[in-house]
Structures are given as C-alpha cells and as structure tokens.
PDB file of C-alpha atoms in Angstrom:
ATOM      1  CA  UNK A   1      -9.703  23.402 -38.677  1.00 65.00           C
ATOM      2  CA  UNK A   2     -11.241  25.671 -36.461  1.00 65.00           C
ATOM      3  CA  UNK A   3     -11.444  28.360 -36.534  1.00 68.00           C
ATOM      4  CA  UNK A   4     -12.997  30.353 -33.189  1.00 85.00           C
ATOM      5  CA  UNK A   5     -11.786  29.710 -29.832  1.00 87.00           C
ATOM      6  CA  UNK A   6     -15.511  28.223 -29.234  1.00 84.00           C
ATOM      7  CA  UNK A   7     -14.601  25.196 -32.085  1.00 86.00           C
ATOM      8  CA  UNK A   8     -11.142  25.454 -30.443  1.00 91.00           C
ATOM      9  CA  UNK A   9     -12.583  24.368 -27.433  1.00 90.00           C
ATOM     10  CA  UNK A  10     -14.696  21.427 -28.764  1.00 87.00           C
ATOM     11  CA  UNK A  11     -11.937  20.349 -31.202  1.00 89.00           C
ATOM     12  CA  UNK A  12      -9.146  19.860 -27.558  1.00 91.00           C
ATOM     13  CA  UNK A  13     -13.274  18.255 -26.094  1.00 87.00           C
ATOM     14  CA  UNK A  14     -13.831  15.890 -28.588  1.00 84.00           C
ATOM     15  CA  UNK A  15      -9.825  14.579 -28.604  1.00 85.00           C
ATOM     16  CA  UNK A  16      -9.391  13.444 -25.365  1.00 83.00           C
ATOM     17  CA  UNK A  17     -12.876  11.777 -25.276  1.00 76.00           C
ATOM     18  CA  UNK A  18     -11.396  10.017 -29.571  1.00 73.00           C
ATOM     19  CA  UNK A  19      -8.603   9.514 -26.700  1.00 69.00           C
ATOM     20  CA  UNK A  20      -8.676   8.719 -23.000  1.00 68.00           C
ATOM     21  CA  UNK A  21      -5.649  11.098 -22.595  1.00 74.00           C
ATOM     22  CA  UNK A  22      -3.837  13.529 -25.471  1.00 83.00           C
ATOM     23  CA  UNK A  23      -1.291  15.845 -24.904  1.00 85.00           C
ATOM     24  CA  UNK A  24      -0.470  19.301 -24.454  1.00 90.00           C
ATOM     25  CA  UNK A  25       2.137  19.209 -27.511  1.00 90.00           C
ATOM     26  CA  UNK A  26       0.451  17.226 -29.673  1.00 89.00           C
ATOM     27  CA  UNK A  27      -2.552  19.845 -29.200  1.00 93.00           C
ATOM     28  CA  UNK A  28      -0.862  22.764 -30.986  1.00 92.00           C
ATOM     29  CA  UNK A  29       0.386  20.892 -33.767  1.00 90.00           C
ATOM     30  CA  UNK A  30      -2.548  19.662 -34.732  1.00 90.00           C
ATOM     31  CA  UNK A  31      -4.309  23.220 -33.950  1.00 92.00           C
ATOM     32  CA  UNK A  32      -1.909  25.333 -34.405  1.00 91.00           C
ATOM     33  CA  UNK A  33      -1.615  27.406 -32.075  1.00 93.00           C
ATOM     34  CA  UNK A  34       0.705  28.081 -29.180  1.00 92.00           C
ATOM     35  CA  UNK A  35       0.628  26.535 -25.943  1.00 92.00           C
ATOM     36  CA  UNK A  36      -0.215  29.641 -23.932  1.00 92.00           C
ATOM     37  CA  UNK A  37      -3.803  29.441 -26.035  1.00 94.00           C
ATOM     38  CA  UNK A  38      -3.530  24.867 -25.529  1.00 94.00           C
ATOM     39  CA  UNK A  39      -3.023  26.022 -21.611  1.00 92.00           C
ATOM     40  CA  UNK A  40      -5.962  28.921 -21.643  1.00 92.00           C
ATOM     41  CA  UNK A  41      -8.563  26.942 -23.348  1.00 92.00           C
ATOM     42  CA  UNK A  42      -7.316  23.194 -21.494  1.00 92.00           C
ATOM     43  CA  UNK A  43      -7.570  25.882 -17.441  1.00 91.00           C
ATOM     44  CA  UNK A  44     -11.878  26.514 -18.764  1.00 90.00           C
ATOM     45  CA  UNK A  45     -12.460  22.984 -20.472  1.00 90.00           C
ATOM     46  CA  UNK A  46     -11.443  21.959 -16.485  1.00 88.00           C
ATOM     47  CA  UNK A  47     -13.360  25.009 -14.601  1.00 86.00           C
ATOM     48  CA  UNK A  48     -16.618  23.743 -17.231  1.00 81.00           C
ATOM     49  CA  UNK A  49     -15.771  20.014 -15.517  1.00 82.00           C
ATOM     50  CA  UNK A  50     -15.076  18.452 -18.632  1.00 83.00           C
ATOM     51  CA  UNK A  51     -11.683  18.183 -18.633  1.00 86.00           C
ATOM     52  CA  UNK A  52      -9.108  16.824 -15.583  1.00 83.00           C
ATOM     53  CA  UNK A  53      -5.262  18.588 -16.563  1.00 85.00           C
ATOM     54  CA  UNK A  54      -2.510  17.093 -15.940  1.00 77.00           C
ATOM     55  CA  UNK A  55       1.331  17.445 -16.141  1.00 71.00           C
ATOM     56  CA  UNK A  56       1.587  18.477 -19.887  1.00 80.00           C
ATOM     57  CA  UNK A  57      -2.363  16.677 -21.250  1.00 85.00           C
ATOM     58  CA  UNK A  58      -5.380  16.128 -19.765  1.00 85.00           C
ATOM     59  CA  UNK A  59      -7.581  13.581 -19.051  1.00 80.00           C
ATOM     60  CA  UNK A  60     -11.346  13.103 -19.664  1.00 78.00           C
ATOM     61  CA  UNK A  61     -13.072  14.565 -16.175  1.00 75.00           C
ATOM     62  CA  UNK A  62     -14.400  11.512 -14.863  1.00 62.00           C
ATOM     63  CA  UNK A  63     -13.096   8.533 -15.892  1.00 51.00           C
ATOM     64  CA  UNK A  64     -13.843   6.053 -13.470  1.00 45.00           C
ATOM     65  CA  UNK A  65     -17.455   7.412 -13.874  1.00 41.00           C
ATOM     66  CA  UNK A  66     -20.067   5.212 -12.908  1.00 33.00           C
ATOM     67  CA  UNK A  67     -20.708   3.206 -16.900  1.00 42.00           C
ATOM     68  CA  UNK A  68     -17.881   1.247 -15.944  1.00 51.00           C
ATOM     69  CA  UNK A  69     -19.125  -1.825 -13.421  1.00 49.00           C
ATOM     70  CA  UNK A  70     -17.904  -1.847  -9.704  1.00 48.00           C
ATOM     71  CA  UNK A  71     -14.976  -4.990  -9.475  1.00 52.00           C
ATOM     72  CA  UNK A  72     -17.228  -6.496  -7.097  1.00 52.00           C
ATOM     73  CA  UNK A  73     -20.273  -6.682  -9.463  1.00 50.00           C
ATOM     74  CA  UNK A  74     -18.788  -7.828 -12.333  1.00 55.00           C
ATOM     75  CA  UNK A  75     -16.610 -10.401 -11.101  1.00 58.00           C
ATOM     76  CA  UNK A  76     -19.697 -12.152  -9.512  1.00 57.00           C
ATOM     77  CA  UNK A  77     -20.401 -12.999 -12.635  1.00 69.00           C
ATOM     78  CA  UNK A  78     -20.260 -15.565 -15.172  1.00 78.00           C
ATOM     79  CA  UNK A  79     -17.675 -16.517 -12.771  1.00 87.00           C
ATOM     80  CA  UNK A  80     -18.197 -20.658 -13.857  1.00 91.00           C
ATOM     81  CA  UNK A  81     -17.633 -19.452 -17.413  1.00 94.00           C
ATOM     82  CA  UNK A  82     -14.370 -16.652 -16.608  1.00 94.00           C
ATOM     83  CA  UNK A  83     -12.458 -19.760 -15.023  1.00 94.00           C
ATOM     84  CA  UNK A  84     -13.004 -21.891 -17.663  1.00 96.00           C
ATOM     85  CA  UNK A  85     -11.293 -18.987 -19.934  1.00 98.00           C
ATOM     86  CA  UNK A  86      -8.785 -17.941 -17.306  1.00 97.00           C
ATOM     87  CA  UNK A  87      -7.221 -21.682 -16.484  1.00 97.00           C
ATOM     88  CA  UNK A  88      -7.013 -22.363 -20.927  1.00 98.00           C
ATOM     89  CA  UNK A  89      -5.764 -18.403 -21.721  1.00 98.00           C
ATOM     90  CA  UNK A  90      -3.084 -20.371 -18.687  1.00 97.00           C
ATOM     91  CA  UNK A  91      -2.497 -22.439 -20.855  1.00 97.00           C
ATOM     92  CA  UNK A  92      -1.026 -21.133 -23.762  1.00 98.00           C
ATOM     93  CA  UNK A  93       1.530 -19.719 -21.931  1.00 98.00           C
ATOM     94  CA  UNK A  94       5.088 -21.448 -20.888  1.00 98.00           C
ATOM     95  CA  UNK A  95       7.684 -21.793 -18.727  1.00 97.00           C
ATOM     96  CA  UNK A  96       9.407 -18.767 -17.887  1.00 97.00           C
ATOM     97  CA  UNK A  97       8.015 -16.262 -20.331  1.00 98.00           C
ATOM     98  CA  UNK A  98       6.553 -13.087 -20.083  1.00 98.00           C
ATOM     99  CA  UNK A  99       3.345 -11.219 -19.953  1.00 99.00           C
ATOM    100  CA  UNK A 100       1.525  -8.692 -20.021  1.00 99.00           C
ATOM    101  CA  UNK A 101      -2.431  -8.382 -18.101  1.00 98.00           C
ATOM    102  CA  UNK A 102      -4.623  -6.219 -19.415  1.00 97.00           C
ATOM    103  CA  UNK A 103      -7.365  -5.474 -15.853  1.00 94.00           C
ATOM    104  CA  UNK A 104     -10.636  -6.887 -15.788  1.00 90.00           C
ATOM    105  CA  UNK A 105     -12.235  -9.537 -13.683  1.00 91.00           C
ATOM    106  CA  UNK A 106     -11.917 -12.708 -16.844  1.00 95.00           C
ATOM    107  CA  UNK A 107      -7.854 -11.135 -16.704  1.00 95.00           C
ATOM    108  CA  UNK A 108      -7.965 -11.385 -12.712  1.00 94.00           C
ATOM    109  CA  UNK A 109      -8.998 -15.630 -13.752  1.00 96.00           C
ATOM    110  CA  UNK A 110      -5.541 -16.073 -15.627  1.00 97.00           C
ATOM    111  CA  UNK A 111      -3.853 -14.341 -13.391  1.00 96.00           C
ATOM    112  CA  UNK A 112      -5.290 -17.174 -10.824  1.00 94.00           C
ATOM    113  CA  UNK A 113      -4.871 -20.200 -13.170  1.00 96.00           C
ATOM    114  CA  UNK A 114      -0.720 -19.514 -12.660  1.00 96.00           C
ATOM    115  CA  UNK A 115       0.052 -20.760 -10.199  1.00 91.00           C
ATOM    116  CA  UNK A 116       1.805 -23.478 -11.801  1.00 92.00           C
ATOM    117  CA  UNK A 117       3.424 -21.928 -14.025  1.00 95.00           C
ATOM    118  CA  UNK A 118       7.349 -20.918 -12.921  1.00 95.00           C
ATOM    119  CA  UNK A 119      10.541 -18.484 -14.064  1.00 96.00           C
ATOM    120  CA  UNK A 120       7.502 -15.588 -14.946  1.00 97.00           C
ATOM    121  CA  UNK A 121       7.826 -12.597 -15.812  1.00 97.00           C
ATOM    122  CA  UNK A 122       3.937 -10.101 -15.333  1.00 98.00           C
ATOM    123  CA  UNK A 123       3.170  -6.401 -15.526  1.00 98.00           C
ATOM    124  CA  UNK A 124      -0.239  -5.618 -14.754  1.00 98.00           C
ATOM    125  CA  UNK A 125      -2.099  -2.707 -14.294  1.00 97.00           C
ATOM    126  CA  UNK A 126      -4.915  -4.149 -12.216  1.00 95.00           C
ATOM    127  CA  UNK A 127      -4.038  -3.797  -8.927  1.00 95.00           C
ATOM    128  CA  UNK A 128      -6.060  -6.826  -8.135  1.00 93.00           C
ATOM    129  CA  UNK A 129      -4.096  -8.594 -10.707  1.00 95.00           C
ATOM    130  CA  UNK A 130      -0.841  -7.778  -9.240  1.00 96.00           C
ATOM    131  CA  UNK A 131      -1.979  -9.031  -6.143  1.00 94.00           C
ATOM    132  CA  UNK A 132      -3.809 -12.710  -6.862  1.00 93.00           C
ATOM    133  CA  UNK A 133      -0.207 -13.103  -8.776  1.00 94.00           C
ATOM    134  CA  UNK A 134       1.764 -12.137  -5.586  1.00 91.00           C
ATOM    135  CA  UNK A 135      -0.164 -15.148  -3.696  1.00 89.00           C
ATOM    136  CA  UNK A 136       0.285 -17.626  -6.456  1.00 85.00           C
ATOM    137  CA  UNK A 137       4.551 -17.241  -6.586  1.00 87.00           C
ATOM    138  CA  UNK A 138       4.685 -15.556  -9.617  1.00 88.00           C
ATOM    139  CA  UNK A 139       8.358 -14.951  -9.490  1.00 86.00           C
ATOM    140  CA  UNK A 140       8.757 -11.104 -10.949  1.00 95.00           C
ATOM    141  CA  UNK A 141       4.797  -8.817 -10.775  1.00 96.00           C
ATOM    142  CA  UNK A 142       5.523  -5.504 -11.952  1.00 97.00           C
ATOM    143  CA  UNK A 143       2.436  -3.254 -11.527  1.00 98.00           C
ATOM    144  CA  UNK A 144       2.739  -0.045 -14.003  1.00 97.00           C
ATOM    145  CA  UNK A 145       2.296   2.891 -12.060  1.00 95.00           C
ATOM    146  CA  UNK A 146      -0.562   5.414 -13.194  1.00 94.00           C
ATOM    147  CA  UNK A 147      -3.921   7.101 -12.689  1.00 91.00           C
ATOM    148  CA  UNK A 148      -6.019   5.179  -9.396  1.00 90.00           C
ATOM    149  CA  UNK A 149      -9.554   4.521 -10.889  1.00 82.00           C
ATOM    150  CA  UNK A 150     -10.366   2.980  -7.506  1.00 65.00           C
ATOM    151  CA  UNK A 151     -13.968   1.713  -8.130  1.00 66.00           C
ATOM    152  CA  UNK A 152     -11.703  -1.389 -10.716  1.00 76.00           C
ATOM    153  CA  UNK A 153      -8.456  -0.967  -9.600  1.00 86.00           C
ATOM    154  CA  UNK A 154      -7.072   0.317 -12.701  1.00 92.00           C
ATOM    155  CA  UNK A 155      -4.511   2.213 -13.611  1.00 95.00           C
ATOM    156  CA  UNK A 156      -4.303   3.938 -16.712  1.00 93.00           C
ATOM    157  CA  UNK A 157      -3.173   7.437 -17.803  1.00 92.00           C
ATOM    158  CA  UNK A 158       0.519   8.362 -19.617  1.00 93.00           C
ATOM    159  CA  UNK A 159       2.968   7.003 -16.756  1.00 95.00           C
ATOM    160  CA  UNK A 160       0.493   3.852 -17.824  1.00 96.00           C
ATOM    161  CA  UNK A 161       1.031   3.692 -21.835  1.00 96.00           C
ATOM    162  CA  UNK A 162       5.016   4.853 -21.258  1.00 96.00           C
ATOM    163  CA  UNK A 163       5.457   1.861 -18.043  1.00 97.00           C
ATOM    164  CA  UNK A 164       4.335  -0.365 -21.736  1.00 98.00           C
ATOM    165  CA  UNK A 165       5.729   1.298 -24.335  1.00 96.00           C
ATOM    166  CA  UNK A 166       9.403   0.030 -25.226  1.00 90.00           C
ATOM    167  CA  UNK A 167       8.665  -3.713 -23.539  1.00 97.00           C
ATOM    168  CA  UNK A 168       9.163  -6.893 -25.692  1.00 98.00           C
ATOM    169  CA  UNK A 169       6.920  -9.347 -23.903  1.00 98.00           C
ATOM    170  CA  UNK A 170       5.620 -13.224 -25.614  1.00 99.00           C
ATOM    171  CA  UNK A 171       1.776 -12.167 -24.349  1.00 99.00           C
ATOM    172  CA  UNK A 172      -0.426 -10.342 -24.167  1.00 99.00           C
ATOM    173  CA  UNK A 173      -3.954 -11.433 -22.531  1.00 99.00           C
ATOM    174  CA  UNK A 174      -6.691  -8.224 -22.666  1.00 98.00           C
ATOM    175  CA  UNK A 175      -9.602  -8.067 -21.058  1.00 96.00           C
ATOM    176  CA  UNK A 176     -12.655  -6.496 -23.445  1.00 95.00           C
ATOM    177  CA  UNK A 177     -16.518  -4.808 -22.999  1.00 91.00           C
ATOM    178  CA  UNK A 178     -17.128  -5.977 -26.637  1.00 93.00           C
ATOM    179  CA  UNK A 179     -16.260  -8.166 -29.735  1.00 96.00           C
ATOM    180  CA  UNK A 180     -18.322  -7.789 -33.244  1.00 95.00           C
ATOM    181  CA  UNK A 181     -17.538  -9.012 -36.396  1.00 95.00           C
ATOM    182  CA  UNK A 182     -17.118  -5.659 -38.444  1.00 94.00           C
ATOM    183  CA  UNK A 183     -17.159  -3.547 -34.449  1.00 93.00           C
ATOM    184  CA  UNK A 184     -13.715  -5.452 -33.410  1.00 96.00           C
ATOM    185  CA  UNK A 185     -12.088  -5.248 -30.047  1.00 97.00           C
ATOM    186  CA  UNK A 186     -14.382  -2.718 -27.493  1.00 93.00           C
ATOM    187  CA  UNK A 187     -13.948  -1.157 -24.053  1.00 90.00           C
ATOM    188  CA  UNK A 188     -16.774   1.328 -22.297  1.00 82.00           C
ATOM    189  CA  UNK A 189     -14.009   3.724 -20.981  1.00 83.00           C
ATOM    190  CA  UNK A 190     -11.857   5.607 -23.490  1.00 84.00           C
ATOM    191  CA  UNK A 191      -9.244   6.429 -21.264  1.00 87.00           C
ATOM    192  CA  UNK A 192      -8.130   3.439 -21.189  1.00 91.00           C
ATOM    193  CA  UNK A 193      -7.180   2.397 -25.276  1.00 93.00           C
ATOM    194  CA  UNK A 194      -3.896   4.705 -25.480  1.00 94.00           C
ATOM    195  CA  UNK A 195      -3.095   1.336 -23.127  1.00 96.00           C
ATOM    196  CA  UNK A 196      -4.139  -0.926 -24.074  1.00 97.00           C
ATOM    197  CA  UNK A 197      -3.113  -0.617 -28.072  1.00 97.00           C
ATOM    198  CA  UNK A 198       0.531  -0.036 -25.744  1.00 98.00           C
ATOM    199  CA  UNK A 199       0.288  -3.430 -24.390  1.00 98.00           C
ATOM    200  CA  UNK A 200      -1.135  -5.142 -28.158  1.00 98.00           C
ATOM    201  CA  UNK A 201       1.409  -3.088 -30.093  1.00 98.00           C
ATOM    202  CA  UNK A 202       3.910  -4.765 -26.885  1.00 98.00           C
ATOM    203  CA  UNK A 203       2.824  -8.315 -27.542  1.00 98.00           C
ATOM    204  CA  UNK A 204       4.604 -11.353 -29.432  1.00 98.00           C
ATOM    205  CA  UNK A 205       0.865 -13.776 -28.834  1.00 99.00           C
ATOM    206  CA  UNK A 206      -2.347 -11.242 -28.124  1.00 99.00           C
ATOM    207  CA  UNK A 207      -4.587 -12.798 -27.198  1.00 99.00           C
ATOM    208  CA  UNK A 208      -8.950 -11.103 -25.701  1.00 98.00           C
ATOM    209  CA  UNK A 209     -10.736 -12.830 -23.100  1.00 98.00           C
ATOM    210  CA  UNK A 210     -14.579 -12.514 -22.776  1.00 97.00           C
ATOM    211  CA  UNK A 211     -16.999 -15.580 -21.639  1.00 95.00           C
ATOM    212  CA  UNK A 212     -19.822 -14.792 -24.278  1.00 95.00           C
ATOM    213  CA  UNK A 213     -21.950 -11.834 -23.304  1.00 91.00           C
ATOM    214  CA  UNK A 214     -19.552  -9.975 -24.558  1.00 93.00           C
ATOM    215  CA  UNK A 215     -19.501 -11.636 -28.388  1.00 95.00           C
ATOM    216  CA  UNK A 216     -22.597  -9.475 -30.836  1.00 92.00           C
ATOM    217  CA  UNK A 217     -21.718  -6.484 -28.137  1.00 90.00           C
ATOM    218  CA  UNK A 218     -20.154  -3.215 -29.401  1.00 88.00           C
ATOM    219  CA  UNK A 219     -19.602  -0.954 -26.625  1.00 85.00           C
ATOM    220  CA  UNK A 220     -17.901   3.086 -27.031  1.00 82.00           C
ATOM    221  CA  UNK A 221     -14.758   2.856 -28.684  1.00 87.00           C
ATOM    222  CA  UNK A 222     -12.972   0.723 -31.078  1.00 92.00           C
ATOM    223  CA  UNK A 223      -9.911  -1.005 -29.362  1.00 96.00           C
ATOM    224  CA  UNK A 224      -8.605  -3.115 -32.759  1.00 97.00           C
ATOM    225  CA  UNK A 225      -9.770  -5.096 -34.916  1.00 96.00           C
ATOM    226  CA  UNK A 226     -10.496  -8.402 -34.502  1.00 96.00           C
ATOM    227  CA  UNK A 227      -7.439  -9.728 -36.875  1.00 95.00           C
ATOM    228  CA  UNK A 228      -5.067  -7.376 -34.559  1.00 97.00           C
ATOM    229  CA  UNK A 229      -5.698 -10.416 -32.530  1.00 98.00           C
ATOM    230  CA  UNK A 230      -4.296 -13.736 -32.550  1.00 98.00           C
ATOM    231  CA  UNK A 231      -7.480 -15.534 -30.328  1.00 98.00           C
ATOM    232  CA  UNK A 232     -10.849 -14.323 -28.515  1.00 98.00           C
ATOM    233  CA  UNK A 233     -11.299 -17.403 -25.541  1.00 99.00           C
ATOM    234  CA  UNK A 234     -14.112 -17.387 -24.870  1.00 98.00           C
ATOM    235  CA  UNK A 235     -17.258 -19.652 -23.211  1.00 97.00           C
ATOM    236  CA  UNK A 236     -19.118 -22.307 -25.393  1.00 95.00           C
ATOM    237  CA  UNK A 237     -22.532 -20.281 -24.626  1.00 94.00           C
ATOM    238  CA  UNK A 238     -22.460 -18.466 -28.266  1.00 94.00           C
ATOM    239  CA  UNK A 239     -24.304 -19.624 -30.500  1.00 93.00           C
ATOM    240  CA  UNK A 240     -22.902 -22.371 -32.945  1.00 95.00           C
ATOM    241  CA  UNK A 241     -24.531 -20.135 -35.091  1.00 95.00           C
ATOM    242  CA  UNK A 242     -22.694 -17.235 -34.425  1.00 95.00           C
ATOM    243  CA  UNK A 243     -19.068 -18.683 -34.165  1.00 96.00           C
ATOM    244  CA  UNK A 244     -17.833 -18.799 -37.804  1.00 96.00           C
ATOM    245  CA  UNK A 245     -18.547 -14.611 -38.554  1.00 96.00           C
ATOM    246  CA  UNK A 246     -16.126 -15.048 -35.834  1.00 97.00           C
ATOM    247  CA  UNK A 247     -12.895 -16.368 -37.950  1.00 95.00           C
ATOM    248  CA  UNK A 248     -10.150 -18.295 -36.530  1.00 95.00           C
ATOM    249  CA  UNK A 249      -9.292 -16.447 -33.442  1.00 97.00           C
ATOM    250  CA  UNK A 250     -12.103 -17.210 -31.778  1.00 98.00           C
ATOM    251  CA  UNK A 251     -11.533 -20.162 -28.888  1.00 97.00           C
ATOM    252  CA  UNK A 252     -14.694 -21.878 -27.264  1.00 97.00           C
ATOM    253  CA  UNK A 253     -14.171 -23.267 -24.468  1.00 97.00           C
ATOM    254  CA  UNK A 254     -16.656 -25.616 -22.564  1.00 95.00           C
ATOM    255  CA  UNK A 255     -18.135 -24.925 -19.113  1.00 93.00           C
ATOM    256  CA  UNK A 256     -19.716 -27.524 -17.504  1.00 80.00           C
ATOM    257  CA  UNK A 257     -23.996 -26.601 -16.616  1.00 70.00           C
TER     258      UNK A 257
END
C-alpha cells in the first residue's frame, strides 16, 4: 500500500497506464484515501503531463501516441491478406444477427464484406468501419461514442465502454497488434483495453482478425487469453510448423500470391 504522496501518485499513474482508464471512485477505495486527495493527486499528475483528466476519472496523457500507426498506413499494409480474412470472417455471420466490430484495418475488411447480409445490427467504435457499413447498406449501424483518437478514427474511453456493456450480440470481431500462444491477444494502446474486454463479455462468439505478421508477436498489454476467443482468423503466411501452438482456434485463410 502506498505510504507517501509520491508513492500514491505513482500508484495512480501505474493504474492509468495498465487499465487505459480509471475511475476516481475506484482509486479512493483502492488507495484508502478520500476523494479530495485523489482529485489533488490527479491534478498534479495532469500538470506534469502524465495523465488526462476526464469527468470522474483519468486517461493516459496521450492515448493517440505515435506508437499507434496512422490508419492510412495500416490500411495499405498486407491488403490482400486482410481482404481474404475479412471475407472469411463475414462468412461466419448469418442474416438477422447482431455484430460488434472493433477498430482497425482488418476489422474494416470484415465490414466491407458484409454487404450481402440482410437485417444486420452492427455496433462499432471505428468511424471508418461505420462509414463502410453504411455504404454497404447494412440495416442498422450504431456508433459507440467516446473520445476520438483521430489518427486511427477510433472511439475509446468510458463512454465507448459503457455503450457496449450490457449488450448481447452474436459475434464480436476484434483486431489485435499481437497474437501469441502464451501472451494471448495483445494490444499496443492500453486505453483501448477496457472496451475490447467489454466486447468480449458482450458476445456469444468472438473472433480475432489479424494478418499473419501479427502472429508470434507480443504487444504492450494482454487483452485476453487465446482460450477466451472462438477463432483467430489469419492468412496462410504463418509457417506450418508454428500453427499447432495456437490450437483449434486458428483458422488460416489461403491468399492468392
């Protein structure tokens, strides 16, 4: 338990960085101090440029850090692989179902392949995915709201997470920065973690969509274990000898080359 003000502020900062968002009320309980103490600590951390205060809580100071590759760059990388993955993922969805689609360039290709489906209800935190869905004529498109990470067109934070909590959908399609047999599904931007975990909790079926360059990689923070998802849909670029480590969840899609 932190004993000094400096130790307490470091504990707050660690929680913000680990969780992506923390509520002030949770900090008062965890650190056994009153709300005014937490407020002063958060004000000091914000002045130091270490966190960004929101109503009722705090985010990392720069959730749209340059470690998150701009959308235009990601969308053009491994395009054939992502397109094939998107078509396969969309093929799992049936007419009339409800779907959550995460942010990312591979998730975008899932949205792009849903045009032939009828009576879908789709919820997303990615503005580019939402626009793609509307252009495809998807029946109902819901956008979570939240804090915009403008380089990646992604909505995050407590508003976005709360929009997903309590939903019950047929499918969730999640992107990933890394997929590793031991570390599981990992992501570079910790501010996205609460929302991704809420999507997992809301879905009957969960599929991770990631091209083979992401497999065998460990990014900054674990979203969930491999056992928590029903499928990891990737392309056939992963070496055959490496596939067994991922178990039955791995689905490799052939890509014409």
